[in-house]
PDB file of C-alpha atoms in Angstrom:
ATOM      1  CA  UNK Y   1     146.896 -16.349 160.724  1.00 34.00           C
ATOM      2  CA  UNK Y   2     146.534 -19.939 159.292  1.00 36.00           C
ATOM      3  CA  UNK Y   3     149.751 -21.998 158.552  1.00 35.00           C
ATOM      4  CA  UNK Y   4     150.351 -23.439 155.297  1.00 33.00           C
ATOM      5  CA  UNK Y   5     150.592 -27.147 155.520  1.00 32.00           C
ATOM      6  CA  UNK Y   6     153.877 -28.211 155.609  1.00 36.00           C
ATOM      7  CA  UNK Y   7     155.146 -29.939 152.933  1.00 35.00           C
ATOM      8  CA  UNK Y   8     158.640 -32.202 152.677  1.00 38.00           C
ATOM      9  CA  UNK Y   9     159.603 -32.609 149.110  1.00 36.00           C
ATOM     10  CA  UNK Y  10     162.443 -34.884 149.696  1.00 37.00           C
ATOM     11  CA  UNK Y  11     163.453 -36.690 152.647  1.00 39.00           C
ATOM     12  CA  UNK Y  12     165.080 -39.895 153.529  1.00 39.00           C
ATOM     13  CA  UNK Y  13     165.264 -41.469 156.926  1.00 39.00           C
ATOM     14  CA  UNK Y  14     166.990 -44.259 158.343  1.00 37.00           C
ATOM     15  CA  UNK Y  15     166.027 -44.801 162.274  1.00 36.00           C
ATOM     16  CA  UNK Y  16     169.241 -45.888 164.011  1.00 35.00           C
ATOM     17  CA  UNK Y  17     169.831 -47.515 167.281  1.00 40.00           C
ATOM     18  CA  UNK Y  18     170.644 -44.996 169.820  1.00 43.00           C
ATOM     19  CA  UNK Y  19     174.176 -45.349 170.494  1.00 42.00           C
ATOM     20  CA  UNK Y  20     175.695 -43.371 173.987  1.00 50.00           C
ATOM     21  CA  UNK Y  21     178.872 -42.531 172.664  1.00 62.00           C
ATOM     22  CA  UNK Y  22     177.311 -40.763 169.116  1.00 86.00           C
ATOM     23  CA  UNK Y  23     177.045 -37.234 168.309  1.00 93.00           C
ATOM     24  CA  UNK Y  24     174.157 -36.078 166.173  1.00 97.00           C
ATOM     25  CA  UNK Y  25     174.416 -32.932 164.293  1.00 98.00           C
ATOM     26  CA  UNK Y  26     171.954 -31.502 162.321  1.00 98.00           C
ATOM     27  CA  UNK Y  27     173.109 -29.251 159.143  1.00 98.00           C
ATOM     28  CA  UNK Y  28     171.356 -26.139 157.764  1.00 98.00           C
ATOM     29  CA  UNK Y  29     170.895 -24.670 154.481  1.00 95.00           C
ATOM     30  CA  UNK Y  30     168.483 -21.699 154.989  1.00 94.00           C
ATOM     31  CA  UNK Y  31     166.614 -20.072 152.343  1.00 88.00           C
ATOM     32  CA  UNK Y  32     163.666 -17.901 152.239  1.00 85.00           C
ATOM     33  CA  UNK Y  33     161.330 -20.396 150.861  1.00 89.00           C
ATOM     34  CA  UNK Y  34     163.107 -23.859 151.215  1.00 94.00           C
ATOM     35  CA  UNK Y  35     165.728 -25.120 153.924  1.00 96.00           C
ATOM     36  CA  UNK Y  36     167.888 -28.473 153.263  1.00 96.00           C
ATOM     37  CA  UNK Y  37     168.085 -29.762 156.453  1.00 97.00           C
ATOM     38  CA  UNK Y  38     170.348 -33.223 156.824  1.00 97.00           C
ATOM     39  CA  UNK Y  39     170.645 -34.857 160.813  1.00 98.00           C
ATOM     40  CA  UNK Y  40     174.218 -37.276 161.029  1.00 97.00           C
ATOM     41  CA  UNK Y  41     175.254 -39.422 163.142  1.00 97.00           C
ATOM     42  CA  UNK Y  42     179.106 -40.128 164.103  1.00 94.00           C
ATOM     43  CA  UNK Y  43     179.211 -43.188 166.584  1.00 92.00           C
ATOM     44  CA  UNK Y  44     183.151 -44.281 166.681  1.00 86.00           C
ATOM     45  CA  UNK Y  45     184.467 -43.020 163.533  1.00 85.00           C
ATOM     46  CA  UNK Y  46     181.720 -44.168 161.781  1.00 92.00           C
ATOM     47  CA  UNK Y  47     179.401 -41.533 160.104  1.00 94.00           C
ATOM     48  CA  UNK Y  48     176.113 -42.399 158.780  1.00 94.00           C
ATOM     49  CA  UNK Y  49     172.882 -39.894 157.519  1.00 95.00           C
ATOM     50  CA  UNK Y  50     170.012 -40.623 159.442  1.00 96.00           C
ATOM     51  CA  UNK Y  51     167.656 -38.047 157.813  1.00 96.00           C
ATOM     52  CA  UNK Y  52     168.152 -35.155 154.968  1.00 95.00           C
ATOM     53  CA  UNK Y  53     165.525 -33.453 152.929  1.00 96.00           C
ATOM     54  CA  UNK Y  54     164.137 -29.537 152.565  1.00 96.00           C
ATOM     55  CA  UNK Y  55     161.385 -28.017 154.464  1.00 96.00           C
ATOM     56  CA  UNK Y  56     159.701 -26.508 151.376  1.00 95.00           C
ATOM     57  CA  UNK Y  57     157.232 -23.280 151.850  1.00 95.00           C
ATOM     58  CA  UNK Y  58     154.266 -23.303 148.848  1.00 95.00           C
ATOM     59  CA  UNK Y  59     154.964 -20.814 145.837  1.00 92.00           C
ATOM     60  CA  UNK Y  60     153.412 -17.736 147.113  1.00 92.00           C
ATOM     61  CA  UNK Y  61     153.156 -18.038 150.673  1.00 94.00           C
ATOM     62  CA  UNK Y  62     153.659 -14.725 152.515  1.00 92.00           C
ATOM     63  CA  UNK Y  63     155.632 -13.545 155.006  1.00 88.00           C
ATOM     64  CA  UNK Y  64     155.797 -14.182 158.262  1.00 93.00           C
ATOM     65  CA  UNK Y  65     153.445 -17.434 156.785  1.00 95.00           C
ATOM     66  CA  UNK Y  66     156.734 -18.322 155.440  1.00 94.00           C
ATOM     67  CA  UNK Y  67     158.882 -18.134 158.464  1.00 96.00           C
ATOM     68  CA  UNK Y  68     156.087 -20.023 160.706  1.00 96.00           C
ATOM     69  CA  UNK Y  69     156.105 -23.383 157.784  1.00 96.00           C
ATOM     70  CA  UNK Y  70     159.774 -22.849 157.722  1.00 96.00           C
ATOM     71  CA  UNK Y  71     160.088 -23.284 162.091  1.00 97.00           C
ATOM     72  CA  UNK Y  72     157.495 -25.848 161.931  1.00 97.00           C
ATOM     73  CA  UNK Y  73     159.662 -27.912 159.685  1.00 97.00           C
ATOM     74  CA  UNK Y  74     163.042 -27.718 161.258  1.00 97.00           C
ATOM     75  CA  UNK Y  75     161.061 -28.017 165.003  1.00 98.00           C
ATOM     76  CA  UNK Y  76     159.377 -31.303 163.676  1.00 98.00           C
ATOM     77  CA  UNK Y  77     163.340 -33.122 162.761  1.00 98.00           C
ATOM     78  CA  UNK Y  78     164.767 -31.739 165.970  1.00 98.00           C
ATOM     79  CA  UNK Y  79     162.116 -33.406 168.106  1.00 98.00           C
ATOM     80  CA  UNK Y  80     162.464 -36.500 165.837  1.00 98.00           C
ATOM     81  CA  UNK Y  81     166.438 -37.045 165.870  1.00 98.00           C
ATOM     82  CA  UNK Y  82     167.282 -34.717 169.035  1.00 98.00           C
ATOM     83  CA  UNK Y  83     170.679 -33.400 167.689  1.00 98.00           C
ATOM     84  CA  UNK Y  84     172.732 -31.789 169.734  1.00 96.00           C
ATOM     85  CA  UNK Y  85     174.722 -29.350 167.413  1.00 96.00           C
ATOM     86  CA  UNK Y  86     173.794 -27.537 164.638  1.00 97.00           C
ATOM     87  CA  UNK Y  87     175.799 -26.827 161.904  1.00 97.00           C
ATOM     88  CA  UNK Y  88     174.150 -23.371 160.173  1.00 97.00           C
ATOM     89  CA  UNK Y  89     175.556 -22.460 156.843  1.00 92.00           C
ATOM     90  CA  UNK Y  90     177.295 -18.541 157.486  1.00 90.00           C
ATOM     91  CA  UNK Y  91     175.333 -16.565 155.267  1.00 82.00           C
ATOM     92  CA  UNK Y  92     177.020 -13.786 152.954  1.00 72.00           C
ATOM     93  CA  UNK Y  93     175.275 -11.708 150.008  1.00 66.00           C
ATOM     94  CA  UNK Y  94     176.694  -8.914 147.711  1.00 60.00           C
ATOM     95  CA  UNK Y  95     174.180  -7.921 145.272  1.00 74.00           C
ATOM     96  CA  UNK Y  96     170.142  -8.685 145.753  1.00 78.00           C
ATOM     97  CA  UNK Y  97     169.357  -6.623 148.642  1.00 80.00           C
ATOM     98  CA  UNK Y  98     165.770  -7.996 148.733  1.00 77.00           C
ATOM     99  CA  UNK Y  99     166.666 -11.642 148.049  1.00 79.00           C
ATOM    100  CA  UNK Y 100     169.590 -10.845 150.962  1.00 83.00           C
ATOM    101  CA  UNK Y 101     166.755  -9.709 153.285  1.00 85.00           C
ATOM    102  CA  UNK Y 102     164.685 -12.604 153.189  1.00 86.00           C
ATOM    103  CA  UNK Y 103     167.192 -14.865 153.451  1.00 88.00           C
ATOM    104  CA  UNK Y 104     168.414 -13.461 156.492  1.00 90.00           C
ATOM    105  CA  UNK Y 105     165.225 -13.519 158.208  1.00 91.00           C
ATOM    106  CA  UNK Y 106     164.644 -16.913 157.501  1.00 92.00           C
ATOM    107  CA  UNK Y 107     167.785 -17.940 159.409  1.00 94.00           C
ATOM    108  CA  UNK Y 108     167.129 -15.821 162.227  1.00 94.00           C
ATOM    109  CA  UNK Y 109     163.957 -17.790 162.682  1.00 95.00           C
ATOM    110  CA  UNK Y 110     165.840 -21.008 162.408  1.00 96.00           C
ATOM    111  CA  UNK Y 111     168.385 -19.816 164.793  1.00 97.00           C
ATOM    112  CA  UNK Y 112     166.042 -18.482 167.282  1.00 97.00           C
ATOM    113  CA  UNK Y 113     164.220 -22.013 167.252  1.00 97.00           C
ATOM    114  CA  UNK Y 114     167.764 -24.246 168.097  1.00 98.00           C
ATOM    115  CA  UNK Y 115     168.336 -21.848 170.604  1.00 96.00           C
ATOM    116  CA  UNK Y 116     165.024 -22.634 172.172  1.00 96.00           C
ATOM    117  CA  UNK Y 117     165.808 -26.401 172.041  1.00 96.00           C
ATOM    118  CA  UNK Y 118     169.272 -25.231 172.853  1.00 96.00           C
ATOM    119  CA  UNK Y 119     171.151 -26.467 170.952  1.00 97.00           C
ATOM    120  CA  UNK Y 120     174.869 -25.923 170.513  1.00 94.00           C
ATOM    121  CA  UNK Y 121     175.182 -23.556 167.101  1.00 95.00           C
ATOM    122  CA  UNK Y 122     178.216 -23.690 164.783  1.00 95.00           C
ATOM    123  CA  UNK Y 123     178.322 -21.627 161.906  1.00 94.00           C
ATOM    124  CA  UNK Y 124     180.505 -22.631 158.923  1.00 94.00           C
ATOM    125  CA  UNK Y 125     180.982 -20.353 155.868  1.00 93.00           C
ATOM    126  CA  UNK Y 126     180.367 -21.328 152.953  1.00 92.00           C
ATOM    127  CA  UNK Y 127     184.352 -21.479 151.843  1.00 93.00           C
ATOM    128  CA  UNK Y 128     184.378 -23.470 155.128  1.00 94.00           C
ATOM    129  CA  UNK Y 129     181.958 -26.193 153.670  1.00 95.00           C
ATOM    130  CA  UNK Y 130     183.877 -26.199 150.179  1.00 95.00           C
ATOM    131  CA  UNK Y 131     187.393 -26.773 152.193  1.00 95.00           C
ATOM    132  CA  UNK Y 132     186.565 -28.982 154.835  1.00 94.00           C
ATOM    133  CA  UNK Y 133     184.058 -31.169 152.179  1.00 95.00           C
ATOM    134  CA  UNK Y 134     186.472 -31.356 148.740  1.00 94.00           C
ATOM    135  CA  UNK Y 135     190.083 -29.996 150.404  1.00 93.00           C
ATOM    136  CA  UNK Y 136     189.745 -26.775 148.017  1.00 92.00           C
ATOM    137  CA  UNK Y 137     187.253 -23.740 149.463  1.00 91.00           C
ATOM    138  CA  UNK Y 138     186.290 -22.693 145.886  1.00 92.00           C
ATOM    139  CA  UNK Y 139     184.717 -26.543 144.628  1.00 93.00           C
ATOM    140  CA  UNK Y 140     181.383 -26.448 143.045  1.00 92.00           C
ATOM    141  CA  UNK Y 141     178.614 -27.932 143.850  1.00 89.00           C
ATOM    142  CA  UNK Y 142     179.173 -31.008 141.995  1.00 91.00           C
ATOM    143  CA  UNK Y 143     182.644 -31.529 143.678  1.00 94.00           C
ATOM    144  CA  UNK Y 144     181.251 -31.454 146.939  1.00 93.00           C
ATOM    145  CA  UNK Y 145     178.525 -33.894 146.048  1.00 91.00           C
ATOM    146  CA  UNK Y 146     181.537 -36.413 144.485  1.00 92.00           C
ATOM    147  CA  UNK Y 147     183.412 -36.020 147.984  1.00 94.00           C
ATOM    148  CA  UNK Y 148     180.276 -36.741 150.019  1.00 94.00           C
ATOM    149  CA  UNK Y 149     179.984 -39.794 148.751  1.00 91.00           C
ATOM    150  CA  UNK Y 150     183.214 -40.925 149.026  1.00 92.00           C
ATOM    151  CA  UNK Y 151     183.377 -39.489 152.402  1.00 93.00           C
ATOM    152  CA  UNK Y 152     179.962 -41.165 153.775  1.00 93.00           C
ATOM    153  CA  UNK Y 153     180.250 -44.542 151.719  1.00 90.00           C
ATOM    154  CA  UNK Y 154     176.756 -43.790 149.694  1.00 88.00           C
ATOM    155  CA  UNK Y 155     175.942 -44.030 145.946  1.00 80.00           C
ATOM    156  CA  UNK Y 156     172.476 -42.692 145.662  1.00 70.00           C
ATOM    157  CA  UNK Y 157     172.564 -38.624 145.899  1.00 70.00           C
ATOM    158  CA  UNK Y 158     168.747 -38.099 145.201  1.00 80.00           C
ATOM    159  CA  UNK Y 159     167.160 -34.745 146.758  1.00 83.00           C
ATOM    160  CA  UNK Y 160     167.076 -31.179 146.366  1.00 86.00           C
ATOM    161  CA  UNK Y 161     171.024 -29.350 146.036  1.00 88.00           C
ATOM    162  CA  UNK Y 162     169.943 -27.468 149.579  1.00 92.00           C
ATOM    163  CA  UNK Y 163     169.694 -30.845 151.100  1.00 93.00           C
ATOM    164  CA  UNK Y 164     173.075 -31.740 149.960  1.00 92.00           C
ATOM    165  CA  UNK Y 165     174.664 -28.446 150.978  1.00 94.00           C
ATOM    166  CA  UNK Y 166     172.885 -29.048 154.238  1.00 96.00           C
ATOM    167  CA  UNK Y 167     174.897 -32.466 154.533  1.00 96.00           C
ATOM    168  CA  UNK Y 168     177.899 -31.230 154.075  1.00 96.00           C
ATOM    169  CA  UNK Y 169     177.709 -28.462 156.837  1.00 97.00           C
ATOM    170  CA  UNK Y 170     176.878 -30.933 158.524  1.00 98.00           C
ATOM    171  CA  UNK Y 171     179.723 -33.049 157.834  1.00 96.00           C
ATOM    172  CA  UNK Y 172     181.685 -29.706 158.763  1.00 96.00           C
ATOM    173  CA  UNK Y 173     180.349 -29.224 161.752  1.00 95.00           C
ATOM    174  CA  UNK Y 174     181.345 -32.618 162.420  1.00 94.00           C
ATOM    175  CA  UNK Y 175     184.995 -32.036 161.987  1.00 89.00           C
ATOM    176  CA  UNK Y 176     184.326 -28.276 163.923  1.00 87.00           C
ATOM    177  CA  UNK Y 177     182.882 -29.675 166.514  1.00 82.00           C
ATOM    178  CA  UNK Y 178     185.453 -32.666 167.741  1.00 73.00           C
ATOM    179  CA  UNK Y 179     188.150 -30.257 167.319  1.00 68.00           C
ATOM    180  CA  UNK Y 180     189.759 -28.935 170.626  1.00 59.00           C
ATOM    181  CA  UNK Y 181     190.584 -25.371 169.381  1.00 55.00           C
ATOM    182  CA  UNK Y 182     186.744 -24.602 168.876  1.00 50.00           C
ATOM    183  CA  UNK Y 183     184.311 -23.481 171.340  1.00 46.00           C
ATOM    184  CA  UNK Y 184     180.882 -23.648 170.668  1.00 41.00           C
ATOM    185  CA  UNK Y 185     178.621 -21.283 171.705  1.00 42.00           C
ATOM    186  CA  UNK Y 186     176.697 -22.795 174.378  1.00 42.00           C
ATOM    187  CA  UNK Y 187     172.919 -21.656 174.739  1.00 42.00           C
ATOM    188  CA  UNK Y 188     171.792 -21.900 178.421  1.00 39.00           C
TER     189      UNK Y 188
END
């Protein structure tokens, strides 16, 4: 079975001195097709976006062709900025069983590949994001894009909306993550 080439239709990088006392997380949008992927930094209480784009899969491509572009992609920014938490959007669907499905296999495949680099996983829901981004876990999307950059000191928002979501889980798992009443699961 040949892979697709992979293809990156946004990202933006900014290569940071390593810093001992930083924690990198790396935030996940999945999707069946595309994942917004976004790797932060915190160093102090300083919090800066090293990377964020979306591992896009070409219009057509079949599954599992999908899945294998789709773990190729997220594989290549974990061995580039080594985080050591994820932050994986929770997933919940009501009405496109088929849409649902695909969805869901997608992020079992990312899963399944930070547990193999194993990597701490948190998993945020969605009203999570919304509350822990904006203060209110029913914002829209253009709320949450206004609070980002407020809360991360940037202007330019350029990118895909699954990149953005994937910086804010991020940014979520950020907060999850320092806090002493969560335990991550730890992946041996």
């Amino acid at each position: 079975m040949d892979v697709v080439n992979l293809k990156f239709i946004y990202r933006s990088s900014l290569m940071l001195k390593k810093n001992d006392h930083s924690l990198r997380i790396i935030g996940i949008d999945p999707g069946s097709h595309r994942a917004g992927y976004a790797v932060l930094e915190k160093a102090s209480s300083k919090i800066r976006i090293l990377t964020y784009g979306t591992v896009e899969v070409p219009s057509g491509t079949p599954s599992p062709e999908n899945l294998l572009i789709l773990r190729k992609g997220l594989r290549e920014v974990l061995e580039t900025f080594k985080p050591s938490v994820a932050s994986v959007e929770e997933m919940f669907f009501a009405k496109n069983k088929k849409t649902a499905s695909r969805v869901f296999e997608s992020r079992g495949v990312l899963l399944v590949t930070l547990a193999e680099m194993n990597i701490q996983i948190l998993e945020p829901t969605v009203s999570q994001i919304k509350k822990g981004t904006t203060g209110s876990g029913t914002a829209d999307k253009k709320q949450i894009r206004q609070a980002l950059k407020l809360l991360l000191g940037v202007d330019l928002l350029a990118g895909h909306d699954d990149s953005w979501d994937a910086v804010a889980a991020a940014y979520v798992g950020l907060s999850i993550s320092s806090s002493p009443l969560f335990a991550a699961r730890k992946l041996s």
